[in-house]
């Protein structure tokens, strides 16, 4: 009897040890390991404590610090759940990942599962033929005609709405505020007009629009925590964690809002042949290609458009204002450029594509591009290897290995950038960035997945910056320093609080 219990206890102990080994952190051989790596926890416990709980730094900053310690070379890491990965920064390796072996690196099942609740089977969350079919259709949406005829009109009108709202609030004595919130609402209103032809008004505080916007923003902040919680699927089923309860609550608001828009597009009263919005064109092209279009297809399409069209541009604008407040000499150059452009028109007239295109507004473009270099909206990303392969810098990986790259790190690589950690817009005006590789300036991704909305985002930002700086000057609130938080996109946790003064 004693022997039987001893055998059972020994078997159970062995199974526990095997389980702990399986879920314990590993690390890839042949590479330096993250300096915060622990034998069982890997980097998980440090991330939980320093990044998510105490919020000492954003997750991407946690990884950039490691590149600096490691001489800007690739390094390996492990995490609880038996996860293994490699972080890369060499532009040769980034090109190898995003272009040379594009088909060998895919969105992994963990990434797809984690984000399915937000972006479903949209273009940012699929691989292979599903991605290619959507990419071919989406490529037809972003052309010079669309930018000049429709998008710039929308951006110009909404930029004037921002200025008018700031003036109305100033009349009430509000001259100190979080300007990031204005950017959230501006880009949200604009993408709804461009993509869905919906007259939303988050800028003026229309409640259902604001509720959706806030819920969408919150769920993006929370979902990335699933990457360090191996039990999140169980928590989701039983609603046994605060994180998953918050996600479910946000998704009720988000899905209710988006399905109403989807139902409008499925209405028999809507003539898609006359619908020139991005969504209408996408649906029509999809039907022409024989793709089934239902509520979920349209919902995923909308969510991907909103993610791409709101959060990334608002992030870049917030970073630009912060940098301009820290570097007032560039703010004055932008004010001068805005005055010159508006000199032949009324200050309340909306700017158009022709006002800023073809190098007519070099300062606004330079300050925005430089802010995006320092603080790219998608600060980090990952893929999973399908087959064993060797990277140009010399390390070999096995199938299933996660590869992460960080535009925020690549964009500051000291071997490839002068003044890598300084706000230096003149680099975009003196010719030194002419012909710049997408794998070195990776803000807009690169290779076959290069951002189709790049020109749209730059145009949208330039029009708003010029419109604002034709009217106002900004300084940071005394004693305030923005603090970054990298969820799905790079944002500022407590906003960018500024003081506004009339010119």
PDB file of C-alpha atoms in Angstrom, residues 92-303:
ATOM      1  CA  UNK A  92      19.289  43.574 -43.041  1.00  0.00           C
ATOM      2  CA  UNK A  93      17.384  41.243 -40.743  1.00  0.00           C
ATOM      3  CA  UNK A  94      14.267  43.436 -40.910  1.00  0.00           C
ATOM      4  CA  UNK A  95      14.364  43.288 -44.727  1.00  0.00           C
ATOM      5  CA  UNK A  96      14.898  39.513 -44.595  1.00  0.00           C
ATOM      6  CA  UNK A  97      11.837  39.198 -42.343  1.00  0.00           C
ATOM      7  CA  UNK A  98       9.491  41.589 -44.141  1.00  0.00           C
ATOM      8  CA  UNK A  99      10.473  41.051 -47.775  1.00  0.00           C
ATOM      9  CA  UNK A 100      13.107  38.455 -48.678  1.00  0.00           C
ATOM     10  CA  UNK A 101      11.351  35.622 -46.838  1.00  0.00           C
ATOM     11  CA  UNK A 102       7.923  37.200 -46.603  1.00  0.00           C
ATOM     12  CA  UNK A 103       6.064  33.900 -47.081  1.00  0.00           C
ATOM     13  CA  UNK A 104       8.148  32.186 -44.370  1.00  0.00           C
ATOM     14  CA  UNK A 105       7.043  34.593 -41.640  1.00  0.00           C
ATOM     15  CA  UNK A 106       3.369  34.907 -40.785  1.00  0.00           C
ATOM     16  CA  UNK A 107       1.047  36.341 -38.212  1.00  0.00           C
ATOM     17  CA  UNK A 108       1.190  33.567 -35.628  1.00  0.00           C
ATOM     18  CA  UNK A 109      -1.856  31.843 -34.145  1.00  0.00           C
ATOM     19  CA  UNK A 110      -1.293  33.554 -30.789  1.00  0.00           C
ATOM     20  CA  UNK A 111      -1.349  37.017 -32.371  1.00  0.00           C
ATOM     21  CA  UNK A 112      -4.425  36.180 -34.461  1.00  0.00           C
ATOM     22  CA  UNK A 113      -6.295  34.700 -31.475  1.00  0.00           C
ATOM     23  CA  UNK A 114      -5.435  37.596 -29.176  1.00  0.00           C
ATOM     24  CA  UNK A 115      -6.629  40.278 -31.580  1.00  0.00           C
ATOM     25  CA  UNK A 116      -9.506  38.454 -33.241  1.00  0.00           C
ATOM     26  CA  UNK A 117     -11.992  40.096 -30.889  1.00  0.00           C
ATOM     27  CA  UNK A 118     -10.977  43.521 -32.230  1.00  0.00           C
ATOM     28  CA  UNK A 119     -10.024  43.134 -35.892  1.00  0.00           C
ATOM     29  CA  UNK A 120     -11.390  39.672 -36.697  1.00  0.00           C
ATOM     30  CA  UNK A 121     -10.359  38.486 -40.151  1.00  0.00           C
ATOM     31  CA  UNK A 122      -9.440  41.954 -41.378  1.00  0.00           C
ATOM     32  CA  UNK A 123      -6.320  42.701 -43.401  1.00  0.00           C
ATOM     33  CA  UNK A 124      -4.124  43.236 -40.301  1.00  0.00           C
ATOM     34  CA  UNK A 125      -4.944  39.825 -38.836  1.00  0.00           C
ATOM     35  CA  UNK A 126      -4.760  37.322 -41.702  1.00  0.00           C
ATOM     36  CA  UNK A 127      -2.114  35.612 -43.820  1.00  0.00           C
ATOM     37  CA  UNK A 128      -1.689  34.109 -47.281  1.00  0.00           C
ATOM     38  CA  UNK A 129      -4.546  34.212 -49.771  1.00  0.00           C
ATOM     39  CA  UNK A 130      -6.925  35.959 -47.354  1.00  0.00           C
ATOM     40  CA  UNK A 131      -4.436  38.796 -46.892  1.00  0.00           C
ATOM     41  CA  UNK A 132      -3.586  38.995 -50.591  1.00  0.00           C
ATOM     42  CA  UNK A 133      -7.225  39.245 -51.674  1.00  0.00           C
ATOM     43  CA  UNK A 134      -7.876  42.140 -49.283  1.00  0.00           C
ATOM     44  CA  UNK A 135      -4.588  43.828 -50.144  1.00  0.00           C
ATOM     45  CA  UNK A 136      -5.341  43.849 -53.885  1.00  0.00           C
ATOM     46  CA  UNK A 137      -8.710  45.497 -53.254  1.00  0.00           C
ATOM     47  CA  UNK A 138      -7.388  47.973 -50.656  1.00  0.00           C
ATOM     48  CA  UNK A 139      -4.618  49.116 -52.996  1.00  0.00           C
ATOM     49  CA  UNK A 140      -7.260  50.617 -55.268  1.00  0.00           C
ATOM     50  CA  UNK A 141      -8.536  52.895 -52.468  1.00  0.00           C
ATOM     51  CA  UNK A 142      -5.388  54.962 -51.950  1.00  0.00           C
ATOM     52  CA  UNK A 143      -4.527  56.909 -55.071  1.00  0.00           C
ATOM     53  CA  UNK A 144      -3.807  60.544 -55.838  1.00  0.00           C
ATOM     54  CA  UNK A 145      -7.346  61.114 -57.085  1.00  0.00           C
ATOM     55  CA  UNK A 146      -8.894  59.863 -53.857  1.00  0.00           C
ATOM     56  CA  UNK A 147      -6.467  61.988 -51.828  1.00  0.00           C
ATOM     57  CA  UNK A 148      -7.125  65.154 -53.819  1.00  0.00           C
ATOM     58  CA  UNK A 149     -10.847  64.862 -54.515  1.00  0.00           C
ATOM     59  CA  UNK A 150     -12.293  63.466 -51.312  1.00  0.00           C
ATOM     60  CA  UNK A 151      -9.856  62.893 -48.491  1.00  0.00           C
ATOM     61  CA  UNK A 152      -8.289  66.344 -48.406  1.00  0.00           C
ATOM     62  CA  UNK A 153     -11.733  67.971 -48.375  1.00  0.00           C
ATOM     63  CA  UNK A 154     -12.684  65.899 -45.345  1.00  0.00           C
ATOM     64  CA  UNK A 155      -9.417  66.620 -43.545  1.00  0.00           C
ATOM     65  CA  UNK A 156      -9.594  70.350 -44.265  1.00  0.00           C
ATOM     66  CA  UNK A 157     -13.157  70.615 -42.982  1.00  0.00           C
ATOM     67  CA  UNK A 158     -12.497  68.622 -39.819  1.00  0.00           C
ATOM     68  CA  UNK A 159      -9.258  70.536 -39.139  1.00  0.00           C
ATOM     69  CA  UNK A 160     -11.282  73.765 -39.092  1.00  0.00           C
ATOM     70  CA  UNK A 161     -13.724  72.034 -36.708  1.00  0.00           C
ATOM     71  CA  UNK A 162     -10.804  71.362 -34.337  1.00  0.00           C
ATOM     72  CA  UNK A 163      -9.761  75.013 -34.391  1.00  0.00           C
ATOM     73  CA  UNK A 164     -13.324  76.220 -33.835  1.00  0.00           C
ATOM     74  CA  UNK A 165     -13.774  73.827 -30.915  1.00  0.00           C
ATOM     75  CA  UNK A 166     -10.526  75.076 -29.352  1.00  0.00           C
ATOM     76  CA  UNK A 167     -11.740  78.664 -29.752  1.00  0.00           C
ATOM     77  CA  UNK A 168     -15.128  77.877 -28.197  1.00  0.00           C
ATOM     78  CA  UNK A 169     -13.429  76.259 -25.220  1.00  0.00           C
ATOM     79  CA  UNK A 170     -11.035  79.213 -24.928  1.00  0.00           C
ATOM     80  CA  UNK A 171     -14.054  81.532 -24.649  1.00  0.00           C
ATOM     81  CA  UNK A 172     -15.073  79.450 -21.637  1.00  0.00           C
ATOM     82  CA  UNK A 173     -11.621  79.951 -20.125  1.00  0.00           C
ATOM     83  CA  UNK A 174     -10.190  76.550 -21.142  1.00  0.00           C
ATOM     84  CA  UNK A 175      -6.686  77.341 -22.390  1.00  0.00           C
ATOM     85  CA  UNK A 176      -4.973  74.310 -20.837  1.00  0.00           C
ATOM     86  CA  UNK A 177      -6.016  70.857 -22.048  1.00  0.00           C
ATOM     87  CA  UNK A 178      -4.950  67.435 -23.298  1.00  0.00           C
ATOM     88  CA  UNK A 179      -4.413  67.949 -27.009  1.00  0.00           C
ATOM     89  CA  UNK A 180      -4.126  64.188 -27.610  1.00  0.00           C
ATOM     90  CA  UNK A 181      -7.868  63.952 -26.926  1.00  0.00           C
ATOM     91  CA  UNK A 182      -8.542  66.450 -29.731  1.00  0.00           C
ATOM     92  CA  UNK A 183      -6.458  64.302 -32.068  1.00  0.00           C
ATOM     93  CA  UNK A 184      -8.374  61.140 -31.125  1.00  0.00           C
ATOM     94  CA  UNK A 185     -11.624  62.866 -31.986  1.00  0.00           C
ATOM     95  CA  UNK A 186     -10.367  64.603 -35.137  1.00  0.00           C
ATOM     96  CA  UNK A 187      -9.035  61.383 -36.653  1.00  0.00           C
ATOM     97  CA  UNK A 188     -12.119  59.444 -35.556  1.00  0.00           C
ATOM     98  CA  UNK A 189     -14.484  61.936 -37.192  1.00  0.00           C
ATOM     99  CA  UNK A 190     -12.295  62.072 -40.302  1.00  0.00           C
ATOM    100  CA  UNK A 191     -11.995  58.307 -40.835  1.00  0.00           C
ATOM    101  CA  UNK A 192     -15.761  57.929 -40.403  1.00  0.00           C
ATOM    102  CA  UNK A 193     -16.306  60.515 -43.138  1.00  0.00           C
ATOM    103  CA  UNK A 194     -13.682  59.073 -45.499  1.00  0.00           C
ATOM    104  CA  UNK A 195     -14.362  55.392 -44.912  1.00  0.00           C
ATOM    105  CA  UNK A 196     -18.121  55.256 -44.195  1.00  0.00           C
ATOM    106  CA  UNK A 197     -19.553  58.672 -45.150  1.00  0.00           C
ATOM    107  CA  UNK A 198     -20.977  58.907 -41.636  1.00  0.00           C
ATOM    108  CA  UNK A 199     -21.480  62.320 -40.110  1.00  0.00           C
ATOM    109  CA  UNK A 200     -20.208  61.529 -36.617  1.00  0.00           C
ATOM    110  CA  UNK A 201     -19.251  64.210 -34.156  1.00  0.00           C
ATOM    111  CA  UNK A 202     -16.953  62.928 -31.457  1.00  0.00           C
ATOM    112  CA  UNK A 203     -15.214  66.296 -31.529  1.00  0.00           C
ATOM    113  CA  UNK A 204     -18.313  68.000 -30.179  1.00  0.00           C
ATOM    114  CA  UNK A 205     -18.997  65.202 -27.714  1.00  0.00           C
ATOM    115  CA  UNK A 206     -21.813  63.245 -29.410  1.00  0.00           C
ATOM    116  CA  UNK A 207     -22.343  60.552 -26.793  1.00  0.00           C
ATOM    117  CA  UNK A 208     -22.635  57.312 -28.788  1.00  0.00           C
ATOM    118  CA  UNK A 209     -19.606  58.268 -30.906  1.00  0.00           C
ATOM    119  CA  UNK A 210     -17.556  59.112 -27.808  1.00  0.00           C
ATOM    120  CA  UNK A 211     -18.657  55.901 -26.051  1.00  0.00           C
ATOM    121  CA  UNK A 212     -17.532  53.800 -29.019  1.00  0.00           C
ATOM    122  CA  UNK A 213     -14.259  55.685 -29.344  1.00  0.00           C
ATOM    123  CA  UNK A 214     -13.430  55.278 -25.649  1.00  0.00           C
ATOM    124  CA  UNK A 215     -14.375  51.588 -25.579  1.00  0.00           C
ATOM    125  CA  UNK A 216     -12.354  50.904 -28.720  1.00  0.00           C
ATOM    126  CA  UNK A 217      -9.364  52.691 -27.238  1.00  0.00           C
ATOM    127  CA  UNK A 218      -9.631  50.862 -23.918  1.00  0.00           C
ATOM    128  CA  UNK A 219      -9.897  47.395 -25.430  1.00  0.00           C
ATOM    129  CA  UNK A 220      -6.767  48.055 -27.495  1.00  0.00           C
ATOM    130  CA  UNK A 221      -4.881  48.912 -24.324  1.00  0.00           C
ATOM    131  CA  UNK A 222      -6.012  45.748 -22.537  1.00  0.00           C
ATOM    132  CA  UNK A 223      -5.820  43.033 -25.208  1.00  0.00           C
ATOM    133  CA  UNK A 224      -1.968  42.993 -25.436  1.00  0.00           C
ATOM    134  CA  UNK A 225      -1.831  41.771 -21.813  1.00  0.00           C
ATOM    135  CA  UNK A 226      -3.046  38.430 -23.169  1.00  0.00           C
ATOM    136  CA  UNK A 227       0.462  37.824 -24.506  1.00  0.00           C
ATOM    137  CA  UNK A 228       1.758  37.301 -20.962  1.00  0.00           C
ATOM    138  CA  UNK A 229      -1.271  35.456 -19.574  1.00  0.00           C
ATOM    139  CA  UNK A 230      -1.209  31.795 -20.690  1.00  0.00           C
ATOM    140  CA  UNK A 231      -4.650  31.275 -19.117  1.00  0.00           C
ATOM    141  CA  UNK A 232      -6.484  34.155 -20.794  1.00  0.00           C
ATOM    142  CA  UNK A 233      -8.769  31.888 -22.836  1.00  0.00           C
ATOM    143  CA  UNK A 234      -9.999  30.213 -19.645  1.00  0.00           C
ATOM    144  CA  UNK A 235     -10.492  33.612 -18.042  1.00  0.00           C
ATOM    145  CA  UNK A 236     -12.457  34.726 -21.103  1.00  0.00           C
ATOM    146  CA  UNK A 237     -14.799  31.719 -20.966  1.00  0.00           C
ATOM    147  CA  UNK A 238     -15.493  31.990 -17.224  1.00  0.00           C
ATOM    148  CA  UNK A 239     -15.001  35.767 -16.977  1.00  0.00           C
ATOM    149  CA  UNK A 240     -12.679  34.993 -14.082  1.00  0.00           C
ATOM    150  CA  UNK A 241     -10.234  37.891 -14.477  1.00  0.00           C
ATOM    151  CA  UNK A 242     -10.765  41.633 -14.334  1.00  0.00           C
ATOM    152  CA  UNK A 243      -8.923  41.999 -17.639  1.00  0.00           C
ATOM    153  CA  UNK A 244     -11.267  39.705 -19.580  1.00  0.00           C
ATOM    154  CA  UNK A 245     -14.338  41.227 -17.919  1.00  0.00           C
ATOM    155  CA  UNK A 246     -13.217  44.669 -19.082  1.00  0.00           C
ATOM    156  CA  UNK A 247     -12.593  43.377 -22.617  1.00  0.00           C
ATOM    157  CA  UNK A 248     -16.082  41.842 -22.758  1.00  0.00           C
ATOM    158  CA  UNK A 249     -17.686  45.046 -21.504  1.00  0.00           C
ATOM    159  CA  UNK A 250     -15.849  47.182 -24.063  1.00  0.00           C
ATOM    160  CA  UNK A 251     -16.716  44.800 -26.894  1.00  0.00           C
ATOM    161  CA  UNK A 252     -20.438  45.107 -26.139  1.00  0.00           C
ATOM    162  CA  UNK A 253     -20.218  48.840 -26.850  1.00  0.00           C
ATOM    163  CA  UNK A 254     -17.884  48.447 -29.829  1.00  0.00           C
ATOM    164  CA  UNK A 255     -19.808  45.664 -31.567  1.00  0.00           C
ATOM    165  CA  UNK A 256     -23.209  47.279 -31.035  1.00  0.00           C
ATOM    166  CA  UNK A 257     -21.951  50.450 -32.715  1.00  0.00           C
ATOM    167  CA  UNK A 258     -20.163  48.752 -35.616  1.00  0.00           C
ATOM    168  CA  UNK A 259     -22.925  46.262 -36.433  1.00  0.00           C
ATOM    169  CA  UNK A 260     -25.316  49.189 -36.922  1.00  0.00           C
ATOM    170  CA  UNK A 261     -22.978  50.553 -39.578  1.00  0.00           C
ATOM    171  CA  UNK A 262     -22.636  47.097 -41.130  1.00  0.00           C
ATOM    172  CA  UNK A 263     -26.418  46.707 -41.292  1.00  0.00           C
ATOM    173  CA  UNK A 264     -26.667  50.038 -43.130  1.00  0.00           C
ATOM    174  CA  UNK A 265     -24.303  48.694 -45.789  1.00  0.00           C
ATOM    175  CA  UNK A 266     -26.385  45.522 -46.135  1.00  0.00           C
ATOM    176  CA  UNK A 267     -29.596  47.520 -46.510  1.00  0.00           C
ATOM    177  CA  UNK A 268     -31.364  47.103 -49.840  1.00  0.00           C
ATOM    178  CA  UNK A 269     -31.831  50.868 -49.913  1.00  0.00           C
ATOM    179  CA  UNK A 270     -28.085  51.489 -50.265  1.00  0.00           C
ATOM    180  CA  UNK A 271     -26.806  51.777 -53.832  1.00  0.00           C
ATOM    181  CA  UNK A 272     -23.163  50.701 -53.648  1.00  0.00           C
ATOM    182  CA  UNK A 273     -22.616  51.787 -57.240  1.00  0.00           C
ATOM    183  CA  UNK A 274     -22.883  55.398 -56.067  1.00  0.00           C
ATOM    184  CA  UNK A 275     -21.009  54.900 -52.790  1.00  0.00           C
ATOM    185  CA  UNK A 276     -17.505  56.351 -53.129  1.00  0.00           C
ATOM    186  CA  UNK A 277     -16.457  55.752 -49.530  1.00  0.00           C
ATOM    187  CA  UNK A 278     -13.575  53.391 -48.812  1.00  0.00           C
ATOM    188  CA  UNK A 279     -15.961  50.829 -47.309  1.00  0.00           C
ATOM    189  CA  UNK A 280     -18.449  51.078 -50.162  1.00  0.00           C
ATOM    190  CA  UNK A 281     -15.711  50.647 -52.765  1.00  0.00           C
ATOM    191  CA  UNK A 282     -14.174  47.755 -50.814  1.00  0.00           C
ATOM    192  CA  UNK A 283     -17.514  45.945 -50.543  1.00  0.00           C
ATOM    193  CA  UNK A 284     -18.267  46.441 -54.232  1.00  0.00           C
ATOM    194  CA  UNK A 285     -14.822  45.188 -55.304  1.00  0.00           C
ATOM    195  CA  UNK A 286     -15.130  42.217 -52.920  1.00  0.00           C
ATOM    196  CA  UNK A 287     -18.456  41.217 -54.431  1.00  0.00           C
ATOM    197  CA  UNK A 288     -16.973  41.559 -57.914  1.00  0.00           C
ATOM    198  CA  UNK A 289     -14.221  39.131 -56.834  1.00  0.00           C
ATOM    199  CA  UNK A 290     -16.774  36.636 -55.545  1.00  0.00           C
ATOM    200  CA  UNK A 291     -16.007  37.223 -51.855  1.00  0.00           C
ATOM    201  CA  UNK A 292     -18.931  36.668 -49.512  1.00  0.00           C
ATOM    202  CA  UNK A 293     -19.938  39.897 -47.788  1.00  0.00           C
ATOM    203  CA  UNK A 294     -21.900  39.583 -44.536  1.00  0.00           C
ATOM    204  CA  UNK A 295     -22.211  41.464 -41.230  1.00  0.00           C
ATOM    205  CA  UNK A 296     -18.974  40.053 -39.823  1.00  0.00           C
ATOM    206  CA  UNK A 297     -17.019  40.806 -43.006  1.00  0.00           C
ATOM    207  CA  UNK A 298     -18.140  44.449 -42.891  1.00  0.00           C
ATOM    208  CA  UNK A 299     -17.590  44.685 -39.126  1.00  0.00           C
ATOM    209  CA  UNK A 300     -13.998  43.438 -39.483  1.00  0.00           C
ATOM    210  CA  UNK A 301     -13.439  45.803 -42.393  1.00  0.00           C
ATOM    211  CA  UNK A 302     -14.666  48.779 -40.362  1.00  0.00           C
ATOM    212  CA  UNK A 303     -12.597  47.883 -37.301  1.00  0.00           C
TER     213      UNK A 303
END
